[in-house]
Coordinates of C-alpha atoms and ligand atoms in Angstrom, one line a residue:
M39 CA 0.0 0.0 0.0
S40 CA 1.2 3.5 -0.8
T41 CA 2.4 5.7 2.1
L42 CA 2.1 8.9 0.1
P43 CA -0.4 11.5 1.3
P44 CA -3.5 12.0 -1.0
N45 CA -2.1 15.0 -2.9
A46 CA 1.3 13.6 -3.6
T47 CA 2.3 12.3 -7.0
T48 CA 4.9 9.8 -8.0
Q49 CA 7.7 11.5 -9.9
T50 CA 7.1 9.5 -13.0
T51 CA 3.5 10.4 -13.4
R52 CA 3.8 14.1 -13.4
K53 CA 4.2 16.2 -16.5
K54 CA 7.1 18.6 -16.7
I55 CA 6.0 22.2 -15.8
T56 CA 7.3 24.8 -18.2
T57 CA 7.0 28.6 -18.4
L58 CA 4.2 28.0 -21.0
A59 CA 2.4 25.7 -18.5
F60 CA 2.5 28.7 -16.1
R61 CA 0.7 30.9 -18.6
L62 CA -1.9 28.2 -19.4
K63 CA -2.6 27.7 -15.7
K64 CA -3.5 31.4 -15.5
E65 CA -5.8 31.2 -18.6
R66 CA -7.6 28.2 -17.0
G67 CA -7.9 30.0 -13.6
E68 CA -5.8 27.3 -11.9
S69 CA -3.7 28.7 -9.0
I70 CA 0.0 28.2 -9.1
A71 CA 1.8 26.8 -6.0
M72 CA 5.4 27.7 -5.6
L73 CA 7.9 27.3 -2.7
T74 CA 11.6 27.9 -2.2
G75 CA 14.0 25.0 -2.2
Y76 CA 17.7 25.0 -1.4
D77 CA 18.9 21.3 -1.1
Y78 CA 18.4 17.9 -2.6
P79 CA 16.3 16.1 0.0
T80 CA 13.8 19.0 0.2
A81 CA 13.6 19.3 -3.6
L82 CA 12.7 15.6 -3.7
V83 CA 9.8 16.2 -1.3
L84 CA 8.6 19.3 -3.0
D85 CA 8.5 17.6 -6.4
Q86 CA 6.9 14.5 -5.0
A87 CA 4.2 16.6 -3.3
G88 CA 3.3 18.1 -6.6
I89 CA 4.6 21.7 -6.4
D90 CA 4.4 23.6 -9.7
A91 CA 7.7 25.6 -9.3
I92 CA 10.7 25.7 -7.0
L93 CA 12.5 29.0 -6.5
V94 CA 16.1 28.6 -5.3
G95 CA 15.7 32.0 -3.6
D96 CA 18.5 34.2 -2.4
S97 CA 16.6 33.9 0.9
L98 CA 18.9 30.9 1.4
G99 CA 21.4 33.6 2.6
M100 CA 19.2 34.1 5.7
V101 CA 17.5 30.8 6.3
V102 CA 20.3 28.4 5.4
L103 CA 23.6 30.4 5.6
G104 CA 22.6 32.6 8.6
Y105 CA 23.4 36.0 7.0
E106 CA 21.6 39.0 8.4
N107 CA 19.9 39.7 5.0
T108 CA 20.3 38.5 1.3
L109 CA 23.0 41.1 0.3
P110 CA 26.1 38.9 1.0
V111 CA 24.9 36.0 -1.2
T112 CA 27.2 35.3 -4.1
M113 CA 26.7 33.7 -7.5
D114 CA 28.8 30.7 -6.5
E115 CA 26.7 30.1 -3.4
M116 CA 23.5 30.3 -5.4
L117 CA 24.8 27.8 -8.1
H118 CA 26.0 25.4 -5.4
H119 CA 22.4 25.2 -4.0
C120 CA 20.8 25.3 -7.5
R121 CA 22.7 22.1 -8.6
A122 CA 21.6 20.3 -5.4
V123 CA 18.0 21.2 -6.0
A124 CA 18.1 20.3 -9.8
R125 CA 19.4 16.8 -8.9
G126 CA 16.2 16.1 -7.0
V127 CA 13.5 17.4 -9.4
R128 CA 11.8 15.9 -12.4
A129 CA 8.6 18.0 -12.9
A130 CA 8.6 21.3 -11.1
L131 CA 9.8 24.4 -13.0
L132 CA 13.2 25.4 -11.6
I133 CA 13.8 29.1 -11.1
G134 CA 17.2 30.6 -9.9
D135 CA 17.2 33.9 -8.0
M136 CA 19.8 36.3 -9.3
P137 CA 21.8 37.6 -6.2
F138 CA 22.6 41.2 -5.4
M139 CA 25.1 42.7 -7.8
S140 CA 24.9 39.9 -10.4
Y141 CA 22.6 41.9 -12.8
Q142 CA 22.9 45.5 -11.7
V143 CA 26.3 46.5 -13.0
S144 CA 25.9 45.9 -16.8
T145 CA 23.7 44.1 -19.2
E146 CA 26.7 41.9 -20.2
E147 CA 27.2 40.7 -16.7
A148 CA 23.5 40.2 -16.3
I149 CA 23.3 37.9 -19.3
R150 CA 26.5 36.0 -18.3
N151 CA 25.3 35.4 -14.8
A152 CA 21.7 34.5 -15.9
G153 CA 23.3 32.0 -18.3
R154 CA 25.3 30.4 -15.5
F155 CA 22.1 29.5 -13.7
L156 CA 21.1 27.4 -16.7
Q157 CA 24.5 26.1 -17.8
Q158 CA 26.0 25.5 -14.3
G159 CA 23.0 25.4 -12.0
G160 CA 20.5 23.3 -13.9
M161 CA 17.8 26.0 -13.7
E162 CA 15.2 26.7 -16.4
A163 CA 14.5 30.4 -15.6
V164 CA 15.8 33.2 -13.4
K165 CA 14.2 35.8 -11.2
L166 CA 15.4 39.3 -10.5
E167 CA 14.2 42.2 -8.5
G168 CA 13.1 45.6 -9.7
G169 CA 10.9 47.6 -12.1
R170 CA 11.7 50.1 -14.8
E171 CA 15.3 50.4 -13.8
R172 CA 15.9 46.7 -14.7
L173 CA 14.3 46.7 -18.2
N174 CA 17.5 46.7 -20.2
A175 CA 18.9 43.7 -18.2
I176 CA 15.6 41.9 -18.5
R177 CA 15.3 42.4 -22.2
A178 CA 18.9 41.3 -22.7
I179 CA 18.5 38.1 -20.7
I180 CA 15.3 37.2 -22.5
G181 CA 17.1 38.0 -25.8
A182 CA 19.6 35.3 -24.8
G183 CA 16.8 32.8 -24.6
I184 CA 16.5 32.8 -20.8
P185 CA 13.0 33.2 -19.2
V186 CA 12.8 35.9 -16.6
M187 CA 10.4 36.2 -13.6
G188 CA 10.1 39.7 -12.3
H189 CA 9.8 40.8 -8.6
L190 CA 8.1 44.0 -7.4
G191 CA 6.9 45.4 -4.1
L192 CA 9.2 44.5 -1.1
T193 CA 12.4 43.7 -2.9
P194 CA 14.7 42.5 -0.2
Q195 CA 18.0 43.3 -2.0
S196 CA 16.9 47.0 -1.7
V197 CA 16.3 46.7 2.0
N198 CA 18.7 49.6 2.7
L199 CA 16.9 51.8 0.2
L200 CA 13.4 50.8 1.5
G201 CA 14.4 51.5 5.1
G202 CA 13.7 47.9 6.2
F203 CA 11.5 44.9 5.3
R204 CA 8.3 46.9 4.9
P205 CA 5.2 46.6 2.8
Q206 CA 5.3 48.6 -0.4
G207 CA 2.7 50.3 -2.6
R208 CA 0.6 51.6 0.2
T209 CA 0.2 55.2 -1.1
A210 CA -1.5 56.3 -4.2
I211 CA 1.8 57.4 -5.8
T212 CA 3.7 54.2 -5.0
A213 CA 0.8 52.0 -6.0
E214 CA 0.6 53.8 -9.4
R215 CA 4.4 53.3 -9.9
L216 CA 4.1 49.6 -9.0
F217 CA 1.2 49.2 -11.4
E218 CA 3.1 50.8 -14.2
D219 CA 6.2 48.8 -13.5
A220 CA 4.2 45.5 -13.6
I221 CA 3.0 46.5 -17.1
L222 CA 6.5 47.4 -18.2
L223 CA 7.9 44.0 -17.0
E224 CA 5.2 42.2 -18.9
E225 CA 5.9 44.2 -22.0
A226 CA 9.7 43.5 -21.6
G227 CA 8.8 39.8 -21.8
C228 CA 8.8 38.4 -18.2
F229 CA 6.9 35.1 -18.1
S230 CA 5.6 35.8 -14.5
L231 CA 5.9 38.3 -11.7
V232 CA 6.3 38.0 -8.0
L233 CA 4.4 40.6 -5.9
E234 CA 5.8 40.7 -2.4
S235 CA 4.2 42.4 0.6
V236 CA 1.8 44.8 -1.3
P237 CA -1.8 45.6 -0.6
A238 CA -4.1 42.8 -1.6
R239 CA -6.4 45.0 -3.7
L240 CA -3.5 46.4 -5.6
A241 CA -2.1 42.9 -6.3
R242 CA -5.6 41.8 -7.4
M243 CA -5.8 44.7 -9.9
V244 CA -2.3 44.1 -11.2
S245 CA -3.2 40.4 -11.7
K246 CA -6.4 41.2 -13.6
R247 CA -4.5 43.7 -15.8
L248 CA -1.6 41.4 -16.7
T249 CA -1.8 38.3 -19.0
I250 CA 1.3 36.7 -17.3
P251 CA 0.7 35.1 -13.9
T252 CA 1.4 37.0 -10.7
I253 CA 2.8 35.0 -7.8
G254 CA 2.0 36.6 -4.5
I255 CA 3.9 36.5 -1.2
G256 CA 2.1 38.6 1.4
A257 CA -0.1 40.0 -1.4
G258 CA -3.4 38.4 -0.8
E259 CA -5.4 35.7 -2.6
G260 CA -6.1 37.8 -5.8
C261 CA -2.8 36.7 -7.3
D262 CA -2.5 33.9 -9.8
G263 CA -0.3 31.9 -7.5
Q264 CA 1.4 31.9 -4.2
V265 CA 5.0 31.5 -3.0
L266 CA 6.5 31.2 0.5
V267 CA 9.9 30.4 2.0
T268 CA 9.8 26.7 2.8
H269 CA 11.8 27.1 6.0
D270 CA 9.1 29.5 7.2
I271 CA 6.1 27.1 6.6
L272 CA 8.0 24.2 8.1
G273 CA 9.0 26.2 11.2
L274 CA 12.7 25.8 10.5
F275 CA 13.7 29.4 10.7
D276 CA 12.9 30.9 14.1
R277 CA 14.7 34.3 14.0
F278 CA 11.4 35.8 12.9
T279 CA 8.2 34.8 10.9
P280 CA 6.6 37.3 8.6
K281 CA 2.9 38.1 9.2
F282 CA 1.9 36.6 5.9
V283 CA 3.3 33.1 6.6
R284 CA 1.2 30.2 7.7
K285 CA 3.2 27.6 9.6
Y286 CA 2.4 24.0 8.5
A287 CA 4.9 22.3 10.8
D288 CA 7.3 23.0 13.7
L289 CA 10.3 21.1 12.5
H290 CA 12.7 23.2 14.7
T291 CA 11.0 21.7 17.8
E292 CA 10.9 18.2 16.2
M293 CA 14.6 18.4 15.4
L294 CA 15.4 19.7 18.8
N295 CA 13.5 16.7 20.4
A296 CA 15.2 14.2 18.1
I297 CA 18.7 15.6 18.8
T298 CA 18.3 15.9 22.5
S299 CA 17.1 12.2 22.6
Y300 CA 20.1 11.1 20.6
I301 CA 22.5 12.9 23.0
A302 CA 20.7 11.4 26.0
D303 CA 21.0 7.9 24.4
V304 CA 24.7 8.3 23.7
Q305 CA 25.4 9.6 27.2
G306 CA 23.2 6.8 28.8
H307 CA 24.9 4.1 26.7
I308 CA 21.5 3.3 25.2
F309 CA 22.7 3.9 21.6
P310 CA 24.2 2.0 19.8
A311 CA 22.1 -1.1 20.5
K312 CA 22.8 -4.6 19.2
E313 CA 20.9 -4.0 16.0
H314 CA 23.2 -1.0 15.1
T315 CA 26.4 -3.0 15.6
V316 CA 28.5 -5.0 13.1
E317 CA 29.8 -8.4 14.3
M318 CA 32.3 -11.0 13.0
P319 CA 32.0 -14.8 13.0
D320 CA 33.1 -16.4 16.3
E321 CA 35.8 -18.6 14.6
E322 CA 37.4 -15.4 13.0
W323 CA 37.4 -13.7 16.4
E324 CA 39.0 -16.7 18.1
A325 CA 41.7 -16.9 15.5
F326 CA 42.4 -13.2 15.9
I327 CA 42.7 -13.5 19.7
H328 CA 44.9 -16.6 19.4
H329 CA 47.2 -14.7 17.0
F330 CA 47.1 -11.7 19.3
D331 CA 48.0 -13.8 22.4
R332 CA 51.0 -15.3 20.6
Q333 CA 52.3 -11.9 19.6
I334 CA 52.2 -10.8 23.2
Q335 CA 53.9 -13.9 24.5
R336 CA 56.7 -13.5 21.9
H337 CA 57.4 -10.0 23.3
E338 CA 57.4 -11.0 26.9
Ligands
KIV133 O1 14.5 34.8 -2.2 C1 13.3 34.4 -2.1 O2 13.0 33.4 -1.4 C2 12.3 35.2 -2.7 C3 10.9 34.8 -2.5 C4 10.5 35.1 -1.1 C5 9.9 35.4 -3.5 O3 12.6 36.1 -3.5

């Protein structure tokens, strides 16, 4: 009998999700489920559960590498995690998050770094943050044949400019700018757009106006899909939990319990038990002891 939960699919039965499938889902009114992934075992679970897309987010800088924010994350760190995720996935669309300073300096660098996500990281698309100021880079990357997901609203790589991790688009002027940026990103050729921490009614209006799917994070249910940081929903990152996160598990506590039990078992000589131990045949042991005794006698 299968031990899979009802929604889970076997990796062989699921069709590959492409950027075109993203668009078709929006046309059919089917909501897109996306999560972040940073390693092989989690990628296996996400894909088996039936997730549509996995974002190897630069949030890994905070939730996996322990940095204060996403700014220190490098291309090499991103590619290391992308490769691990790609090894575990058959069906989900794989999106690599371009880290701070990998696409801002010049369009040439932006194309080269986006290309590395596909050539060296096993990704199928990239995501980058920003609106009108990023149009040249976005057009150039798409011109090189690489699908781009945009990201507007709270863009964590601009945390210093925004004055903290704060909701965006809450005034008429900033809402108008965000709305215009969303249209510009669609016109530039983005296949999808993340809207992070923006008012739900603004996100709904943007989603209605665009033909490409919007993926919300803290942007309400009017978006065409949702994304969250996997470590947040599993309760694996306890430095802080954003208001828009629903926690589906408390793995931090589960891990703490498991590890304290292991320590207690080792200290109490309860682990390893007989079934965890390798043995050798008695006659081999006796021959060894015999040989050993003779060696000792010779040296006496
Ligand atoms: O880095 C990330 O995980 C992200 C998502 C939160 C959208 O950008």
